[in-house]
PDB file of C-alpha atoms in Angstrom:
ATOM      1  CA  MET A 298       6.418 -22.106 -14.499  1.00 48.00           C
ATOM      2  CA  THR A 299       6.553 -18.436 -13.245  1.00 57.00           C
ATOM      3  CA  VAL A 300       7.467 -17.892  -9.917  1.00 59.00           C
ATOM      4  CA  VAL A 301       5.544 -15.172  -8.143  1.00 77.00           C
ATOM      5  CA  GLU A 302       7.242 -13.024  -5.651  1.00 92.00           C
ATOM      6  CA  SER A 303       6.302 -13.623  -1.706  1.00 95.00           C
ATOM      7  CA  TRP A 304       5.319 -10.922   0.525  1.00 96.00           C
ATOM      8  CA  ALA A 305       5.509 -10.431   4.318  1.00 96.00           C
ATOM      9  CA  PHE A 306       4.415  -7.584   6.442  1.00 96.00           C
ATOM     10  CA  VAL A 307       7.296  -5.445   7.724  1.00 93.00           C
ATOM     11  CA  ASP A 308       7.988  -2.155   9.478  1.00 79.00           C
ATOM     12  CA  GLY A 309       8.875   0.846   7.178  1.00 61.00           C
ATOM     13  CA  HIS A 310      12.571  -0.161   7.104  1.00 53.00           C
ATOM     14  CA  GLY A 311      11.859  -3.719   5.682  1.00 54.00           C
ATOM     15  CA  HIS A 312      12.141  -5.610   9.201  1.00 53.00           C
ATOM     16  CA  GLY A 313       9.504  -7.706  10.612  1.00 55.00           C
ATOM     17  CA  ASP A 314       6.807  -5.224  11.892  1.00 49.00           C
ATOM     18  CA  GLY A 315       6.599  -6.737  15.382  1.00 47.00           C
ATOM     19  CA  CYS A 316       2.780  -6.750  15.537  1.00 50.00           C
ATOM     20  CA  GLY A 317       2.339 -10.414  14.964  1.00 47.00           C
ATOM     21  CA  ASP A 318       1.896 -10.114  11.260  1.00 49.00           C
ATOM     22  CA  GLY A 319       5.490  -9.857  10.148  1.00 48.00           C
ATOM     23  CA  ALA A 320       8.148 -12.041   8.690  1.00 68.00           C
ATOM     24  CA  LEU A 321       6.197 -14.845   7.348  1.00 89.00           C
ATOM     25  CA  PRO A 322       5.006 -14.720   3.904  1.00 94.00           C
ATOM     26  CA  VAL A 323       1.293 -13.993   3.416  1.00 96.00           C
ATOM     27  CA  ALA A 324      -1.127 -14.916   0.730  1.00 96.00           C
ATOM     28  CA  PRO A 325      -2.886 -12.121  -1.148  1.00 97.00           C
ATOM     29  CA  ASP A 326      -6.360 -12.570   0.379  1.00 97.00           C
ATOM     30  CA  ASP A 327      -4.811 -12.969   3.725  1.00 97.00           C
ATOM     31  CA  ALA A 328      -3.019  -9.795   3.387  1.00 97.00           C
ATOM     32  CA  ILE A 329      -6.100  -7.941   2.737  1.00 98.00           C
ATOM     33  CA  ALA A 330      -7.813  -9.433   5.760  1.00 98.00           C
ATOM     34  CA  VAL A 331      -4.730  -8.109   7.818  1.00 97.00           C
ATOM     35  CA  LEU A 332      -4.975  -4.901   6.186  1.00 98.00           C
ATOM     36  CA  ARG A 333      -8.580  -4.644   6.987  1.00 98.00           C
ATOM     37  CA  ARG A 334      -7.795  -5.713  10.648  1.00 97.00           C
ATOM     38  CA  ARG A 335      -5.149  -3.289  11.031  1.00 97.00           C
ATOM     39  CA  ILE A 336      -7.249  -0.367   9.617  1.00 97.00           C
ATOM     40  CA  ALA A 337      -9.965  -1.341  12.076  1.00 97.00           C
ATOM     41  CA  HIS A 338      -7.576  -1.108  15.030  1.00 96.00           C
ATOM     42  CA  GLY A 339      -6.337   2.304  13.963  1.00 95.00           C
ATOM     43  CA  THR A 340      -2.989   1.171  12.157  1.00 96.00           C
ATOM     44  CA  PHE A 341      -3.014   3.223   9.098  1.00 97.00           C
ATOM     45  CA  GLU A 342       0.567   2.651   7.511  1.00 97.00           C
ATOM     46  CA  SER A 343       1.207  -1.078   6.612  1.00 97.00           C
ATOM     47  CA  TRP A 344       4.453  -2.075   4.713  1.00 96.00           C
ATOM     48  CA  LEU A 345       4.949  -5.452   2.753  1.00 97.00           C
ATOM     49  CA  ALA A 346       8.506  -6.480   1.716  1.00 96.00           C
ATOM     50  CA  GLY A 347       8.658  -8.833  -1.610  1.00 96.00           C
ATOM     51  CA  SER A 348      11.133 -11.599  -1.615  1.00 94.00           C
ATOM     52  CA  SER A 349      12.952  -9.614  -4.543  1.00 94.00           C
ATOM     53  CA  GLY A 350      13.520  -6.681  -2.087  1.00 94.00           C
ATOM     54  CA  ARG A 351      10.695  -4.581  -3.414  1.00 96.00           C
ATOM     55  CA  LEU A 352       8.387  -2.817  -0.710  1.00 96.00           C
ATOM     56  CA  LEU A 353       4.609  -2.096  -1.049  1.00 97.00           C
ATOM     57  CA  ALA A 354       3.260   0.647   1.161  1.00 97.00           C
ATOM     58  CA  VAL A 355      -0.494   1.402   2.034  1.00 98.00           C
ATOM     59  CA  VAL A 356      -0.943   4.568   4.085  1.00 98.00           C
ATOM     60  CA  THR A 357      -4.838   5.350   4.610  1.00 98.00           C
ATOM     61  CA  ASN A 358      -7.289   7.509   6.480  1.00 98.00           C
ATOM     62  CA  ALA A 359      -9.848   4.711   6.263  1.00 97.00           C
ATOM     63  CA  GLU A 360     -11.636   6.089   3.291  1.00 98.00           C
ATOM     64  CA  ARG A 361      -8.718   6.682   0.852  1.00 98.00           C
ATOM     65  CA  ALA A 362      -5.334   5.117   0.598  1.00 98.00           C
ATOM     66  CA  MET A 363      -2.003   6.090  -0.897  1.00 98.00           C
ATOM     67  CA  VAL A 364      -0.410   2.812  -2.321  1.00 98.00           C
ATOM     68  CA  MET A 365       3.065   2.913  -3.296  1.00 98.00           C
ATOM     69  CA  LEU A 366       5.440   0.226  -4.867  1.00 97.00           C
ATOM     70  CA  LEU A 367       9.075   0.893  -4.586  1.00 97.00           C
ATOM     71  CA  ASN A 368      12.147  -1.409  -5.802  1.00 96.00           C
ATOM     72  CA  GLY A 369      13.835  -0.979  -2.382  1.00 91.00           C
ATOM     73  CA  ALA A 370      14.535   1.534   0.293  1.00 88.00           C
ATOM     74  CA  GLY A 371      15.268   5.058  -0.994  1.00 90.00           C
ATOM     75  CA  ASP A 372      13.508   4.332  -4.514  1.00 93.00           C
ATOM     76  CA  PRO A 373      10.961   7.072  -5.450  1.00 92.00           C
ATOM     77  CA  GLY A 374       8.736   4.407  -6.585  1.00 95.00           C
ATOM     78  CA  GLU A 375       5.572   4.419  -8.284  1.00 97.00           C
ATOM     79  CA  HIS A 376       1.825   4.926  -6.809  1.00 98.00           C
ATOM     80  CA  ALA A 377      -1.806   4.414  -7.522  1.00 98.00           C
ATOM     81  CA  THR A 378      -3.690   7.517  -8.579  1.00 98.00           C
ATOM     82  CA  ASP A 379      -7.273   8.798  -9.250  1.00 98.00           C
ATOM     83  CA  PRO A 380      -7.094  10.995 -12.116  1.00 97.00           C
ATOM     84  CA  GLY A 381      -9.524  13.914 -12.217  1.00 95.00           C
ATOM     85  CA  ALA A 382     -10.173  13.618  -8.495  1.00 97.00           C
ATOM     86  CA  GLU A 383     -10.402  17.076  -6.773  1.00 96.00           C
ATOM     87  CA  GLY A 384      -9.580  18.231  -3.326  1.00 97.00           C
ATOM     88  CA  TRP A 385      -7.295  17.006  -0.569  1.00 97.00           C
ATOM     89  CA  SER A 386      -7.792  14.440   2.056  1.00 97.00           C
ATOM     90  CA  ASP A 387      -6.132  14.376   5.703  1.00 97.00           C
ATOM     91  CA  GLY A 388      -5.831  11.892   8.378  1.00 96.00           C
ATOM     92  CA  PHE A 389      -3.178   9.733   6.945  1.00 97.00           C
ATOM     93  CA  VAL A 390      -1.552   8.716  10.184  1.00 94.00           C
ATOM     94  CA  LEU A 391       2.035   7.251   9.799  1.00 94.00           C
ATOM     95  CA  ALA A 392       3.353   4.930  12.617  1.00 93.00           C
ATOM     96  CA  ASN A 393       5.658   7.694  13.888  1.00 94.00           C
ATOM     97  CA  GLY A 394       2.197   9.661  14.694  1.00 94.00           C
ATOM     98  CA  GLN A 395       2.620  12.243  11.828  1.00 96.00           C
ATOM     99  CA  SER A 396      -0.656  12.982  10.278  1.00 96.00           C
ATOM    100  CA  ASP A 397      -0.404  13.570   6.545  1.00 96.00           C
ATOM    101  CA  GLU A 398      -2.699  14.901   3.766  1.00 97.00           C
ATOM    102  CA  TYR A 399      -2.564  14.199   0.202  1.00 97.00           C
ATOM    103  CA  PRO A 400      -4.232  15.444  -3.047  1.00 97.00           C
ATOM    104  CA  ASP A 401      -7.170  13.231  -3.842  1.00 98.00           C
ATOM    105  CA  GLU A 402      -5.467  12.531  -7.180  1.00 98.00           C
ATOM    106  CA  ASP A 403      -2.659  10.807  -5.596  1.00 98.00           C
ATOM    107  CA  THR A 404      -4.897   8.440  -3.467  1.00 98.00           C
ATOM    108  CA  VAL A 405      -7.549   6.041  -4.491  1.00 98.00           C
ATOM    109  CA  PRO A 406     -10.702   4.896  -2.569  1.00 98.00           C
ATOM    110  CA  LEU A 407      -9.938   2.452   0.152  1.00 98.00           C
ATOM    111  CA  GLU A 408     -11.671  -0.708  -1.801  1.00 98.00           C
ATOM    112  CA  GLU A 409      -9.619   0.344  -4.969  1.00 98.00           C
ATOM    113  CA  ALA A 410      -6.428   0.480  -2.841  1.00 98.00           C
ATOM    114  CA  LEU A 411      -7.284  -3.095  -1.603  1.00 98.00           C
ATOM    115  CA  ARG A 412      -8.063  -4.581  -4.985  1.00 98.00           C
ATOM    116  CA  ILE A 413      -4.708  -3.011  -6.348  1.00 98.00           C
ATOM    117  CA  VAL A 414      -2.648  -4.483  -3.214  1.00 98.00           C
ATOM    118  CA  ARG A 415      -4.296  -7.824  -3.671  1.00 98.00           C
ATOM    119  CA  HIS A 416      -3.144  -7.890  -7.517  1.00 97.00           C
ATOM    120  CA  VAL A 417       0.333  -6.778  -6.854  1.00 97.00           C
ATOM    121  CA  LEU A 418       0.821  -9.400  -4.416  1.00 97.00           C
ATOM    122  CA  ALA A 419      -0.803 -12.083  -6.634  1.00 96.00           C
ATOM    123  CA  THR A 420       0.804 -11.010  -9.936  1.00 95.00           C
ATOM    124  CA  GLY A 421       3.780  -8.685  -9.080  1.00 94.00           C
ATOM    125  CA  GLY A 422       2.008  -5.449 -10.614  1.00 95.00           C
ATOM    126  CA  PRO A 423      -0.882  -3.303 -10.308  1.00 96.00           C
ATOM    127  CA  PRO A 424      -3.984  -4.250 -12.417  1.00 97.00           C
ATOM    128  CA  ALA A 425      -3.913  -3.000 -15.996  1.00 97.00           C
ATOM    129  CA  ASP A 426      -6.981  -0.849 -15.395  1.00 97.00           C
ATOM    130  CA  ALA A 427      -5.445   0.861 -12.399  1.00 97.00           C
ATOM    131  CA  ALA A 428      -4.220   4.381 -12.939  1.00 97.00           C
ATOM    132  CA  TRP A 429      -0.626   4.234 -11.697  1.00 97.00           C
ATOM    133  CA  THR A 430       1.898   6.952 -11.852  1.00 96.00           C
ATOM    134  CA  VAL A 431       5.816   6.217 -11.891  1.00 95.00           C
ATOM    135  CA  ASP A 432       7.840   8.770  -9.771  1.00 93.00           C
ATOM    136  CA  ARG A 433      11.398   7.909 -10.763  1.00 91.00           C
TER     137      ARG A 433
END
């Protein structure tokens, strides 16, 4: 039997995020519902910690999202990409208030991001058909 990693919402430092979503493991579909709710309420940066110590970050502007998977704090990680996308998007607001912009090729449409996040939470990795770049 394969044991899949459990995931919980945390702050960017790997601690319970204090917004009522943190510390308790969350099922993949429930995590997507929480992400949608957080985005609808203007929280554009979300982190989940896996039971193995990995971190999954989602930073969005409500249209596109940067999805990063890290082996732990300080790891350059890997991220979802959109090969061939042109231009830049802004409005990626971090928890500290900083507003970032990213090349569209380093982000994916929000629905694709949520599909990828759900798959990572369910299986431990991105879907085979998702474009992915390792930054290590």
